[in-house]
Coordinates of C-alpha atoms and ligand atoms in Angstrom, one line a residue:
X1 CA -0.1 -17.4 19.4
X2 CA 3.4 -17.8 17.9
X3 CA 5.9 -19.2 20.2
X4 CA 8.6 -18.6 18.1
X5 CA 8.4 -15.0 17.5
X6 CA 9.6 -12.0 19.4
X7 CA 9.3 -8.5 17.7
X8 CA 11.3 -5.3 18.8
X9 CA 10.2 -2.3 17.8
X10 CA 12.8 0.3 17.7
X11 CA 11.5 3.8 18.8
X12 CA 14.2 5.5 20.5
X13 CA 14.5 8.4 18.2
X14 CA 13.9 11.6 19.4
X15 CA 12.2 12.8 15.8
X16 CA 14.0 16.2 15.6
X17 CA 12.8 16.8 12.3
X18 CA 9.6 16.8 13.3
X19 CA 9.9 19.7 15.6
X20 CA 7.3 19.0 17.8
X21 CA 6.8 18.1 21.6
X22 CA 5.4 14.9 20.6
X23 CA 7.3 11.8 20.0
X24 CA 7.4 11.2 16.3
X25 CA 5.9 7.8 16.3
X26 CA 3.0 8.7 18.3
X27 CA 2.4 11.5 15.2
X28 CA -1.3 9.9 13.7
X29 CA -1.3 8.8 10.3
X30 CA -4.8 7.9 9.3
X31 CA -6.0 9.0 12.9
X32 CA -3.7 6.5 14.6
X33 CA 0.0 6.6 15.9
X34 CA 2.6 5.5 13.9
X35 CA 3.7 3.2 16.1
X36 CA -0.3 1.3 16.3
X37 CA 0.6 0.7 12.4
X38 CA 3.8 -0.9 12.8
X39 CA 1.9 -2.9 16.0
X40 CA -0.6 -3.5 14.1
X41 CA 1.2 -5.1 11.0
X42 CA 3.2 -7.3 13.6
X43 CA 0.6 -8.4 15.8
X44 CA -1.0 -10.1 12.2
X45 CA 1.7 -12.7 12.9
X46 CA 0.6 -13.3 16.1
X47 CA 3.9 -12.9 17.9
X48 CA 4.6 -14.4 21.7
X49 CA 5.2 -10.7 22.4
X50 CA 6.0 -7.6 21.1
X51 CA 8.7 -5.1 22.7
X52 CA 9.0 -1.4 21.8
X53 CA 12.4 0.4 22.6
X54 CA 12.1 4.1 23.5
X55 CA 14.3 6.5 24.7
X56 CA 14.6 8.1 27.7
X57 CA 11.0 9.8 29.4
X58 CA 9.4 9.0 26.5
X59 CA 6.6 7.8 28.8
X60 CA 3.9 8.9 26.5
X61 CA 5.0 6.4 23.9
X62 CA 4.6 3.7 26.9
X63 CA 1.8 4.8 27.5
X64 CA 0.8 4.1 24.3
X65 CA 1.8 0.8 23.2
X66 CA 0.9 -0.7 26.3
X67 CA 0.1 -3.0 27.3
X68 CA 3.1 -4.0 24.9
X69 CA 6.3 -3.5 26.8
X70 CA 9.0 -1.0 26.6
X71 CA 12.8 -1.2 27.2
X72 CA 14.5 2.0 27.6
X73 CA 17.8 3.1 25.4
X74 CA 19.7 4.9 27.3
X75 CA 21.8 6.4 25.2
X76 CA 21.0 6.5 21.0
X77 CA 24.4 5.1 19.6
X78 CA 23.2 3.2 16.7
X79 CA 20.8 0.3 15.8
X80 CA 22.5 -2.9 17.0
X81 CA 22.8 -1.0 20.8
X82 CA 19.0 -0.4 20.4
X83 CA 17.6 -4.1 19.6
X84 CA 20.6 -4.9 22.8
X85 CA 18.5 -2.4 25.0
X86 CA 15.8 -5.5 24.7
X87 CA 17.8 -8.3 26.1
X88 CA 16.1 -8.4 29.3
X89 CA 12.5 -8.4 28.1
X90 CA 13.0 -11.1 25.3
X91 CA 15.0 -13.6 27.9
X92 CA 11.7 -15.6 28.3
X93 CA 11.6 -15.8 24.2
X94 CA 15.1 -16.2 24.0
X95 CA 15.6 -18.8 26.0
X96 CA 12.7 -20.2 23.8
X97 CA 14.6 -19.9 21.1
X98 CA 12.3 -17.7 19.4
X99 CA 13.0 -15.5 16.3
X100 CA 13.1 -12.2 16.5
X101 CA 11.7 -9.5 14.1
X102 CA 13.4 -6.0 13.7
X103 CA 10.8 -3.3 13.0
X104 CA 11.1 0.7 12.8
X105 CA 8.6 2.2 14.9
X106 CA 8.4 5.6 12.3
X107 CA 7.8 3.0 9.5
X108 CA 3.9 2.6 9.4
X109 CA 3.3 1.5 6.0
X110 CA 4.8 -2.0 6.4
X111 CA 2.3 -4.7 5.2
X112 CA 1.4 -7.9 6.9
X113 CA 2.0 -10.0 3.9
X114 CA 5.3 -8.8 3.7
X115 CA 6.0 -9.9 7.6
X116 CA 4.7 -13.2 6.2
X117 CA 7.0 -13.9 3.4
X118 CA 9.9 -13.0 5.9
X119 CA 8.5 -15.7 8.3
X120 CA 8.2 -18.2 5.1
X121 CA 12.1 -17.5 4.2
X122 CA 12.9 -18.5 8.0
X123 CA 10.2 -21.3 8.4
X124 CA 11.8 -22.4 4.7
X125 CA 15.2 -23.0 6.3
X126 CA 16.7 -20.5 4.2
X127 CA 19.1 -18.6 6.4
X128 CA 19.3 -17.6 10.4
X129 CA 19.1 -13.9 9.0
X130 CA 16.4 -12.4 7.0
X131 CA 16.6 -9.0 5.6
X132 CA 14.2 -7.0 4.1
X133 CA 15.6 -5.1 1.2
X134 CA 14.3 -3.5 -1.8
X135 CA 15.0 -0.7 -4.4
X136 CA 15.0 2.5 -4.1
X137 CA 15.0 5.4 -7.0
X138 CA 17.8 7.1 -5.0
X139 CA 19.5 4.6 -2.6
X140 CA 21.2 7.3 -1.2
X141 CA 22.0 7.4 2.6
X142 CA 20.7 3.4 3.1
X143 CA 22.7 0.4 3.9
X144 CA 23.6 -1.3 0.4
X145 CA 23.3 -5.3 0.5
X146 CA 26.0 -7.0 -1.4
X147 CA 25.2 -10.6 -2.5
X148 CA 27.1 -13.6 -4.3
X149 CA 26.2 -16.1 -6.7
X150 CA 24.2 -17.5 -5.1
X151 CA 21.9 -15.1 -3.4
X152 CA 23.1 -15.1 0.4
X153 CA 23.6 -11.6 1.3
X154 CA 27.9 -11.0 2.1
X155 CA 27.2 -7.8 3.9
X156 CA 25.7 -4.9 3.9
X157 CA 28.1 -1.8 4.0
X158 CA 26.5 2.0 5.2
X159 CA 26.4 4.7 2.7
X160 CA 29.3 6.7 5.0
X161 CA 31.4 3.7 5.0
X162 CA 30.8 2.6 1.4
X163 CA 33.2 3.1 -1.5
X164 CA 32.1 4.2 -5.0
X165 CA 31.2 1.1 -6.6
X166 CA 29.5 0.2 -3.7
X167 CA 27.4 3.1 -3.7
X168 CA 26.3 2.3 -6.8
X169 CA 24.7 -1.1 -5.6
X170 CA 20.9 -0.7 -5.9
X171 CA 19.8 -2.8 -3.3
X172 CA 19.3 -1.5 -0.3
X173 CA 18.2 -3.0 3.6
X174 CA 14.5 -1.2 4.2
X175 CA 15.5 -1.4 8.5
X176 CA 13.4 -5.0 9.3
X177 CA 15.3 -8.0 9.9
X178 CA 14.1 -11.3 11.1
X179 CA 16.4 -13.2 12.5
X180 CA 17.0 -16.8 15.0
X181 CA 17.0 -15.0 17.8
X182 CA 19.4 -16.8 20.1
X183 CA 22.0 -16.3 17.4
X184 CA 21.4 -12.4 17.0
X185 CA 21.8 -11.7 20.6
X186 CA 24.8 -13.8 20.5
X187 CA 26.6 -11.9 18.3
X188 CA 25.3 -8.5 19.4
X189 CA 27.9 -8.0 22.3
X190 CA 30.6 -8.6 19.0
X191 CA 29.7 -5.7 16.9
X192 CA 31.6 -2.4 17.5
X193 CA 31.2 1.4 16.6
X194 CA 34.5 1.2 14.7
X195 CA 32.6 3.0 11.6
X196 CA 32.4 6.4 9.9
X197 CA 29.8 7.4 12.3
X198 CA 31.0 5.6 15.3
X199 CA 27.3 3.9 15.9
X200 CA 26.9 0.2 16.2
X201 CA 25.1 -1.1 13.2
X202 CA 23.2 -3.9 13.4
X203 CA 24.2 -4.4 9.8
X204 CA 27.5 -5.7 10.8
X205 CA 25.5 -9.0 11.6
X206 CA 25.7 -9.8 8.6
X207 CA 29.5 -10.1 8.1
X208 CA 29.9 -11.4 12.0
X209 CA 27.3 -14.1 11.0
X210 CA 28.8 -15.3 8.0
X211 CA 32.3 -15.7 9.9
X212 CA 30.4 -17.9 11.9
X213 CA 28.6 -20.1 9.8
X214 CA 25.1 -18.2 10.2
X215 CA 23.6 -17.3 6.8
X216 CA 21.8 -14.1 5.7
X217 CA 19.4 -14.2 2.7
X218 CA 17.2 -11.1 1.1
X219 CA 13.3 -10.7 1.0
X220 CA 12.2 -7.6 -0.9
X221 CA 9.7 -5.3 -1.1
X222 CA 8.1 -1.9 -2.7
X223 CA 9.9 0.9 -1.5
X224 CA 7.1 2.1 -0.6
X225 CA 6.5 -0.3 2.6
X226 CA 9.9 0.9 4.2
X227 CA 8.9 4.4 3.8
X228 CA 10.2 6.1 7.0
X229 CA 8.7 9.0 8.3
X230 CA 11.7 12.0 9.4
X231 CA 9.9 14.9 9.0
X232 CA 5.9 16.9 8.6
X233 CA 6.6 16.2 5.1
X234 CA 7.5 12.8 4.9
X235 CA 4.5 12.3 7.2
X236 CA 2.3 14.0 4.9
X237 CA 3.4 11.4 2.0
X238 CA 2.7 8.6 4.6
X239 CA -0.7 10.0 5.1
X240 CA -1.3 10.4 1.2
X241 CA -0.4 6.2 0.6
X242 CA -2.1 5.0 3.6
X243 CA -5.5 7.2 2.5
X244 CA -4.8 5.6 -0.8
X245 CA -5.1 2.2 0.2
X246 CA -8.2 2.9 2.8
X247 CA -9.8 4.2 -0.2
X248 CA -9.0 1.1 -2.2
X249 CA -10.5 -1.2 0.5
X250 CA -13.1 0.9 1.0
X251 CA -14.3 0.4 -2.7
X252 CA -13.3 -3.4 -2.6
X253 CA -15.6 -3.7 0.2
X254 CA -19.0 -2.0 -2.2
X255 CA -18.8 1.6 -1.3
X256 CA -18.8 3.9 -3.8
X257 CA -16.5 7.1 -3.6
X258 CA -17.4 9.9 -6.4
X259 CA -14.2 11.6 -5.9
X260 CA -11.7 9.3 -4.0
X261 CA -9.0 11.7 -3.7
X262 CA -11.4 13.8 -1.6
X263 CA -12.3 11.3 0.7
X264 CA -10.4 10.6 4.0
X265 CA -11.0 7.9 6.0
X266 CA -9.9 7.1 9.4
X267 CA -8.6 3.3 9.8
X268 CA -11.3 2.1 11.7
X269 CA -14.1 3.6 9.1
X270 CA -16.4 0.7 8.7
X271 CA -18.1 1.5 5.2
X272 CA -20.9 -1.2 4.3
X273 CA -22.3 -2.2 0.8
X274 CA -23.6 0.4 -1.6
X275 CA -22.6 3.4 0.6
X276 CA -22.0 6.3 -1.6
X277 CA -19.8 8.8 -0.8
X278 CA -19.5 12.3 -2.2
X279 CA -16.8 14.9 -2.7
X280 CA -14.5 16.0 0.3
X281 CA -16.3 14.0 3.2
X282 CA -14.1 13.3 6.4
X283 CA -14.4 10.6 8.9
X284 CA -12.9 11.0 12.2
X285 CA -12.3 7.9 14.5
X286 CA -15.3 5.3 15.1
X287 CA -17.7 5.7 12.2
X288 CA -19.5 2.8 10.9
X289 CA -21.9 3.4 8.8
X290 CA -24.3 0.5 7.2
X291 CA -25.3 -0.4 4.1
X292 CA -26.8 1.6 1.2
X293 CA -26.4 5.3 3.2
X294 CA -25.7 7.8 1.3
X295 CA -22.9 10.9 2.5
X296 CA -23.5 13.9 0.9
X297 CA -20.4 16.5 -0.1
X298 CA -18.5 18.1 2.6
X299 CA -19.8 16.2 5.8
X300 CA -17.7 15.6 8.8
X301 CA -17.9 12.7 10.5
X302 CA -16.8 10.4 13.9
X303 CA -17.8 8.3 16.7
X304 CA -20.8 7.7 14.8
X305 CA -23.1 4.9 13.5
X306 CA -25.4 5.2 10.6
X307 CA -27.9 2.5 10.0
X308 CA -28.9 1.7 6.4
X309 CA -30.6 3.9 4.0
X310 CA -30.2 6.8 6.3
X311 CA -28.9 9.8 4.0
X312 CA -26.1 12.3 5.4
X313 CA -25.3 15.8 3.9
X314 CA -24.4 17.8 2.4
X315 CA -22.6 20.2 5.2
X316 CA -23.1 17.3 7.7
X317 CA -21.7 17.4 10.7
X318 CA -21.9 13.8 12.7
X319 CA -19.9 13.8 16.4
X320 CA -19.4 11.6 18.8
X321 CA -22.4 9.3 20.0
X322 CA -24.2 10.4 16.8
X323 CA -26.4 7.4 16.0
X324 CA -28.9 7.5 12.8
X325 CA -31.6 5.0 12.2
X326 CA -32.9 3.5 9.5
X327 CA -33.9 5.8 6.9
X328 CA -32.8 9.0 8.9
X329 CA -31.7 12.0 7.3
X330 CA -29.6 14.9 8.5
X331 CA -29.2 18.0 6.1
X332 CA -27.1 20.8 5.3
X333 CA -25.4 22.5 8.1
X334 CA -26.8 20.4 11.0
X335 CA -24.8 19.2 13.8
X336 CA -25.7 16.1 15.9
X337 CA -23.9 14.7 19.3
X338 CA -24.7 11.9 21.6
X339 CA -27.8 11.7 20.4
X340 CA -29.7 9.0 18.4
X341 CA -32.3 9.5 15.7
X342 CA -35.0 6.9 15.4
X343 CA -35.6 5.1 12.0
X344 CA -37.2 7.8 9.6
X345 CA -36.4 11.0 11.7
X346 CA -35.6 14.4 9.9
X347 CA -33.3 16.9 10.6
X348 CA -32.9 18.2 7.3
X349 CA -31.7 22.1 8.0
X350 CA -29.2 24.3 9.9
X351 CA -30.0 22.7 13.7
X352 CA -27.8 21.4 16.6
X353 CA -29.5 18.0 18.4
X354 CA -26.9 17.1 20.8
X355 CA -27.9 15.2 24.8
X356 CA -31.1 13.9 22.5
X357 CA -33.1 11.1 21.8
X358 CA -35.2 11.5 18.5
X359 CA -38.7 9.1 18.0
X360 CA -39.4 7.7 14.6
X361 CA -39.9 9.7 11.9
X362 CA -39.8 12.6 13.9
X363 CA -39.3 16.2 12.0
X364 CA -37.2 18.4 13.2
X365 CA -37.6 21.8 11.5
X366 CA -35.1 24.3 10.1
X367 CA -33.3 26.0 12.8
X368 CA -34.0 23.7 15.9
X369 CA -31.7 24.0 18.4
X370 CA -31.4 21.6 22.0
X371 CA -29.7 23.8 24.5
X372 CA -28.1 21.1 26.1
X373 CA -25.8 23.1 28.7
X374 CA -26.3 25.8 30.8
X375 CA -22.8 26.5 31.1
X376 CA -22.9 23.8 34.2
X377 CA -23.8 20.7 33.0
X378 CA -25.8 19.0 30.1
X379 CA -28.9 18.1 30.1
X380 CA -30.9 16.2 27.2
X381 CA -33.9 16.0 25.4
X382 CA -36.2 13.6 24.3
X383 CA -38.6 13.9 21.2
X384 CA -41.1 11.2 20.9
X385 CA -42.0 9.3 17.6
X386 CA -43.4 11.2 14.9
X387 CA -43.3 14.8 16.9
X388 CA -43.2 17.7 15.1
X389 CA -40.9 20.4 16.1
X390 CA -41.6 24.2 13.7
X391 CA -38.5 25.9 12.7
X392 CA -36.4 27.6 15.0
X393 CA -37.1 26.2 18.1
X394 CA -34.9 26.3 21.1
X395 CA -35.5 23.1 23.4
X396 CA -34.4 24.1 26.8
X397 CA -32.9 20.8 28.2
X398 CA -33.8 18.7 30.5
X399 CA -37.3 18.6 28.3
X400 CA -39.3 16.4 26.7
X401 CA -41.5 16.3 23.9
X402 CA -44.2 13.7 23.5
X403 CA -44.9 11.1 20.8
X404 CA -47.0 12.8 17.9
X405 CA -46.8 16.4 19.9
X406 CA -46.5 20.0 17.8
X407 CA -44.4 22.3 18.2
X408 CA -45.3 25.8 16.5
X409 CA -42.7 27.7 14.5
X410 CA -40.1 30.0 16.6
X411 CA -41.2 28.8 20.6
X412 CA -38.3 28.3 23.0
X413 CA -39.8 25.5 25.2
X414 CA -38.7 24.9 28.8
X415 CA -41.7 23.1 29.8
X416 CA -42.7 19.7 28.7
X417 CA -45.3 18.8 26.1
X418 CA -47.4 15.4 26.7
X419 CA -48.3 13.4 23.5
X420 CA -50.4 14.7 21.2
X421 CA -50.5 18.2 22.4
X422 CA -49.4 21.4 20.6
X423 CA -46.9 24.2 22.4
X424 CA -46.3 27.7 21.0
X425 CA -44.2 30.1 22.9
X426 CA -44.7 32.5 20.7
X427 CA -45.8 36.2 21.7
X428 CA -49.4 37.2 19.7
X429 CA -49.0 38.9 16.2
X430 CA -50.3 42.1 15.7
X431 CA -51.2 43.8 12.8
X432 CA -51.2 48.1 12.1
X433 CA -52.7 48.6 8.2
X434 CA -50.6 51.0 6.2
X435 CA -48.9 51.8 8.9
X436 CA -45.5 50.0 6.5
X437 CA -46.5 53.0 4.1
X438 CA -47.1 55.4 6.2
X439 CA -43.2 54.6 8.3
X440 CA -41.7 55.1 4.7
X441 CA -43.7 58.5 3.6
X442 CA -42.0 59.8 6.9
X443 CA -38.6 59.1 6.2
X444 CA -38.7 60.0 3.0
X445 CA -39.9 63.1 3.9
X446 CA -37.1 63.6 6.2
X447 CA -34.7 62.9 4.0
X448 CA -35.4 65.6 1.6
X449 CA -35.6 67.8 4.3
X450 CA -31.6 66.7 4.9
Ligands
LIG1 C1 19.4 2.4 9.0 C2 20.3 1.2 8.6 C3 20.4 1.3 7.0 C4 19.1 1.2 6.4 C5 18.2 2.2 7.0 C6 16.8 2.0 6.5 C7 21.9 0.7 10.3 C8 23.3 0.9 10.8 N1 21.6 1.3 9.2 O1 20.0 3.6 8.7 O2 21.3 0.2 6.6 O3 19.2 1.2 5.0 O4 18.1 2.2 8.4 O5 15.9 3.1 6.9 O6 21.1 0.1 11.0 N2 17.1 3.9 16.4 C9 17.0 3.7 17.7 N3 18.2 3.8 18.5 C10 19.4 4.1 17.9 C11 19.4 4.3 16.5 C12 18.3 4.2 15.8 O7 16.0 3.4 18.3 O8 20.4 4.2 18.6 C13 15.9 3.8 15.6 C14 15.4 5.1 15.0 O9 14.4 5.7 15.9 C15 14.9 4.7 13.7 C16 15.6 3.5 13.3 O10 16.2 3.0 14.5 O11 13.5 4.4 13.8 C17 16.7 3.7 12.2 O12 17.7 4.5 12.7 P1 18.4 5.6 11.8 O13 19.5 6.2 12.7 O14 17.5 6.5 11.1 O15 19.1 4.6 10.8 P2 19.6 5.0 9.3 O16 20.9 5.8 9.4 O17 18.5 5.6 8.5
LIG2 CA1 16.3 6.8 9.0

């Protein structure tokens, strides 16, 4: 753990854009809240401790980051008041003398490495203040970051308050600032909302800092990293990049995706070596699957784990509690929960297996359904190894089936069946001769008669 580094993470904002009952940063991107990305990217640096300021009742996003802690905001009147609102829960780092990083909590594609190089330009002695800047195509509505000769940042002036050549300044501060933390929350209580939109920047640091001797210096980035998310659209585009790089690892790591662009991955997938993945296949949360398994087109998948060589798909779906063994296979429009499959079982067509355990190399046939809940409560059923269960069987749960047992085409069994035996439900065939040909004479006959 890092003594020396405090992080705020400023959430306060109430999202409008969004319009939605939930608080922006606890919006998912890649099946996780904002907010656990921006955590996530500062808990690589292994901070003391990590504070996230929210605004009032925003209890869910407490909820959320705990057991990070949250300082309240009263009221939202601009950024500097918002890293203020965590005075009380840094005064341990503070009096430390820790640094103290400045992260947006609806900014989840900030990288690691990026936090790193920050820490370098402080750990380098190269000013009290870092700030992360970078480039934007249009640098409209961002704080512009005026430099001199030598590099050190003068001040960075808002777009509202900025004149026209100043506006025409491409570098712009992305919202994260690392800074000596003892001399930011000195110079907090300084900075006033004498500004075109009456809010206190924390910008102003900058200019206050200098007058006192404290330095500022620039670290840049992509613009993509300090992508902020306002609205369902901008959160869309965050979705887009951060599948785009989940992809990427994914095919780093030895899995092969046919049509990446299709693919979407949660980011906890765990995707082993020589896993092939077809067109339009979606993991949910908690999927790991193991090497060399194959998921066919159009399969659906979460909570699940797949041991190697098992094949998945096409029409797949794979819920929670879903384990496959070894060599498994589950077809086309087949649904599996809280069940496991031993190594070499088969479930190749249109069936539901859910409360279940499955032997080895057991054969489910087309159609087999485990009724699993009686409305009440669930019950499960066991298949032994090697069983054999004939298409379009119901398995009334609780039930079990024993090792190396049949089960004949189209029985609905509620009773168990030991090991080795055979069970039909079925009700005796019979059989009228002509009596097809005779049925159709008749009607024909009828018909002509109108
Ligand atoms: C801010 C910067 C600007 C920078 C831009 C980058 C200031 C004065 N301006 O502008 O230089 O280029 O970010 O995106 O800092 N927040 C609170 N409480 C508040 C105000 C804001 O928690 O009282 C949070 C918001 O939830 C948001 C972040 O701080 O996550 C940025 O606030 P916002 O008002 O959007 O700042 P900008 O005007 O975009
Ligand atoms: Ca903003």
């Amino acid at each position: 753990m890092s003594s020396e580094l405090a992080v705020v993470v400023l959430a306060a904002g109430k999202g409008t854009r969004m319009k939605s009952d939930l608080p922006k940063v606890l919006h998912p991107v890649a099946g996780r809240p904002m907010v656990d990305w921006v955590l996530a990217a500062a808990e690589a640096l292994d901070p003391r401790e990590i504070v996230v300021v929210v605004g009032p009742g925003m209890d869910s996003v407490a909820e959320a980051v705990a057991p990070h802690r949250t300082a309240v905001q009263a009221e939202q009147l601009g950024t500097a008041d918002a890293v203020a609102a965590a005075r009380e829960a840094l005064a341990g780092a503070l009096d430390a003398g820790a640094d103290v990083l400045v992260l947006y909590g609806d900014g989840p594609l900030i990288e690691p490495e990026t936090l790193r190089r920050m820490a370098a330009a402080r750990a380098e002695g190269r000013g009290d203040y870092v700030w992360l800047g970078f480039r934007p195509e249009d640098p409209t509505g961002y704080g512009r970051l005026q430099l001199d000769e030598a590099g050190a940042v003068t001040r960075i002036v808002e777009e509202k308050d900025a004149s026209e050549e100043e506006r025409r300044i491409g570098l712009c501060w992305g919202g994260l600032l690392l800074a000596r933390g003892p001399a930011l929350f000195a110079q907090l209580p300084r900075i006033s909302n004498d500004n075109a939109k009456g809010e206190y920047y924390l910008t102003d640091l900058v200019a206050l800092g200098a007058a006192a001797g404290e330095r500022s210096v620039v670290v840049e980035c992509s613009a993509e990293e300090v992508r902020g998310v306002n609205s369902r659209a901008e959160l869309a585009e965050a979705e887009a990049l951060i599948q785009g790089r989940l992809r990427r690892a994914a095919m780093d790591g030895g899995a092969t995706l046919t049509d990446p662009a299709s693919v979407f991955l949660c980011w906890d997938t765990r995707l082993g070596r020589d896993v092939t993945i077809g067109p339009n296949v979606c993991f949910g949360p908690g999927a790991v699957v193991e090497d060399g398994v194959e998921i066919r087109a159009f399969s659906h998948l979460e909570g699940c784990r797949i041991a190697s060589g098992a094949v998945v798909g096409p029409f797949a779906r794979l819920r929670p509690g879903a384990e496959l063994g070894e060599g498994a296979r589950v077809g086309n429009f087949v649904e599996v929960k809280a069940a496991t499959l031993g190594p070499g079982a088969k479930v190749n067509h249109l069936s539901y297996v859910g409360d279940a355990t499955v032997g080895a190399k057991a054969n489910l046939g087309a159609g087999t359904i485990t009724c699993n809940y009686d409305g009440y409560r669930k019950s499960r059923t066991e298949i032994g190894a090697e069983a054999f269960i004939g298409s379009n069987t119901a398995l009334v749960a609780p039930v079990v089936v024993g090792r190396g047992a049949i089960v004949g085409a189209g029985s609905t069994i509620a009773e168990d069946v030991p090991d080795e035996g055979l069970a039909v439900t079925r009700a005796e065939q019979t059989i009228r001769p002509l009596a097809a040909r005779r049925f159709r004479e008749k009607r024909a006959a009828e018909k002509k008669k109108g």
